[in-house]
C-alpha positions as YAML, in Angstrom:
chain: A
units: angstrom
residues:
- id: 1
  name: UNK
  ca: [5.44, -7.18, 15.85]
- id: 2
  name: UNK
  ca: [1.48, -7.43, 16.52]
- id: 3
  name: UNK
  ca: [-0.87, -5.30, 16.84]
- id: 4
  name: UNK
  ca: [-4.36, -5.96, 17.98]
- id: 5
  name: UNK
  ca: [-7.00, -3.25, 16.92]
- id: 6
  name: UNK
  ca: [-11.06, -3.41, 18.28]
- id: 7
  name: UNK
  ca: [-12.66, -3.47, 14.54]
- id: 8
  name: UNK
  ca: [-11.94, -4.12, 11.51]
- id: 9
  name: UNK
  ca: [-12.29, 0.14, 10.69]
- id: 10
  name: UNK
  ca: [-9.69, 0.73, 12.94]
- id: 11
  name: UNK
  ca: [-7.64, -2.03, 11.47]
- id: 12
  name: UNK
  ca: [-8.52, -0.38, 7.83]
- id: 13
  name: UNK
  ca: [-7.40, 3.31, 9.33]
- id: 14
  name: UNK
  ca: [-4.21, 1.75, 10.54]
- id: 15
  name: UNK
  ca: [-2.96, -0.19, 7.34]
- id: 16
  name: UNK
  ca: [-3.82, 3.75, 5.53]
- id: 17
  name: UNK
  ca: [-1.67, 4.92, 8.19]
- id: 18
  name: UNK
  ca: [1.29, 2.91, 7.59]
- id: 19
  name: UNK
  ca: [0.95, 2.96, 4.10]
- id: 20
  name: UNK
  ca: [1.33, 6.79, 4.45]
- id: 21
  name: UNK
  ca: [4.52, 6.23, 6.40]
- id: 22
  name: UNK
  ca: [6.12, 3.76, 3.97]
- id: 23
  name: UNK
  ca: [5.30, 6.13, 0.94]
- id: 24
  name: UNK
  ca: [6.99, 9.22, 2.50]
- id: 25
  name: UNK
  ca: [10.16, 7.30, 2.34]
- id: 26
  name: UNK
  ca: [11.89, 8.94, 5.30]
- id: 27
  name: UNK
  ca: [15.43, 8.87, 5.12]
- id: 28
  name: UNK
  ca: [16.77, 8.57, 8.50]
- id: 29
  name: UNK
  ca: [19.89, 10.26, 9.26]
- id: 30
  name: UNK
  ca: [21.72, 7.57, 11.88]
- id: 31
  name: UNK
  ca: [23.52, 9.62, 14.36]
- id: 32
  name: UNK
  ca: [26.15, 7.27, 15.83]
- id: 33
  name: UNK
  ca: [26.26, 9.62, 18.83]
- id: 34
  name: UNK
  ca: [22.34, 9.41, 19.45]
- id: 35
  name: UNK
  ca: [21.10, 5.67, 20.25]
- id: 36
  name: UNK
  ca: [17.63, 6.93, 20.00]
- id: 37
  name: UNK
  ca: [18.39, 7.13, 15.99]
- id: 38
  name: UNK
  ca: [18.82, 3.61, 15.52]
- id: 39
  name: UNK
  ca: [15.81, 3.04, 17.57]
- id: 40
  name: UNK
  ca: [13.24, 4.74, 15.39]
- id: 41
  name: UNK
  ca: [14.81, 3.51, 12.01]
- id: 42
  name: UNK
  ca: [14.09, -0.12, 14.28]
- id: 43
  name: UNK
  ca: [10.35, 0.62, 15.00]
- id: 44
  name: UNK
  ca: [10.01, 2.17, 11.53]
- id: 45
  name: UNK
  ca: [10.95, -1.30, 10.25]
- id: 46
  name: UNK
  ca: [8.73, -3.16, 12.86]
- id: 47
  name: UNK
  ca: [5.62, -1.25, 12.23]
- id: 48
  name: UNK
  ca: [6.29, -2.29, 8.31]
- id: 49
  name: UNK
  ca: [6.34, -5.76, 8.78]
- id: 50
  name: UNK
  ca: [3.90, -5.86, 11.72]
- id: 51
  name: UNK
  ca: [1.03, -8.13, 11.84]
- id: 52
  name: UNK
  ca: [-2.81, -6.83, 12.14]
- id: 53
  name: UNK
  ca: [-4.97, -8.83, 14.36]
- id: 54
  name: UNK
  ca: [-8.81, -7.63, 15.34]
- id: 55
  name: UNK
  ca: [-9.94, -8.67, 18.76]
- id: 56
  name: UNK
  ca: [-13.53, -7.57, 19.68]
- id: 57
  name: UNK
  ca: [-12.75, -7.81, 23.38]
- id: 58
  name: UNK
  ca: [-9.68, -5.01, 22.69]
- id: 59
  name: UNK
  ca: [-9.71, -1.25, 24.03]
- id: 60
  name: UNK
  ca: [-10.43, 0.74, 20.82]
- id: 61
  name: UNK
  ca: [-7.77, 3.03, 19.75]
- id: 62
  name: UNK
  ca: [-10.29, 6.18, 19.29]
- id: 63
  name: UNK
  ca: [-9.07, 6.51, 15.91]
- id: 64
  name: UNK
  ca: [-12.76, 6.10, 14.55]
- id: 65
  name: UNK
  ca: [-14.17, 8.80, 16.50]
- id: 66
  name: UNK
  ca: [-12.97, 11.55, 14.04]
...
């Protein structure tokens, strides 16, 4: 996965945001009855591994407006 963020703050703001979510270790209970389960333990592991990219010419997120 890729993600392309406006600046290099919002890129910063997002790697302490998934940091956050790695380090809270949420254990996912996989309810073979619920698809939707394994699809968030799937994005969960995407957003991990994903790939941080800053493009100038990209929407910002708002996420350095607070």
């Amino acid at each position: 996965m890729k993600i392309v963020v406006s600046s290099p703050k919002e890129k910063e703001l997002l790697i302490v945001l998934l940091r956050h979510l790695a380090d809270m270790d949420v254990d996912f209970f996989l309810d073979f009855e619920d698809p939707m389960s394994f699809k968030l333990e799937e994005i969960f592991e995407e957003l991990y591994e994903c790939h941080i990219d800053v493009d100038k010419s990209e929407e910002p997120l708002g996420l350095t407006d607070y």
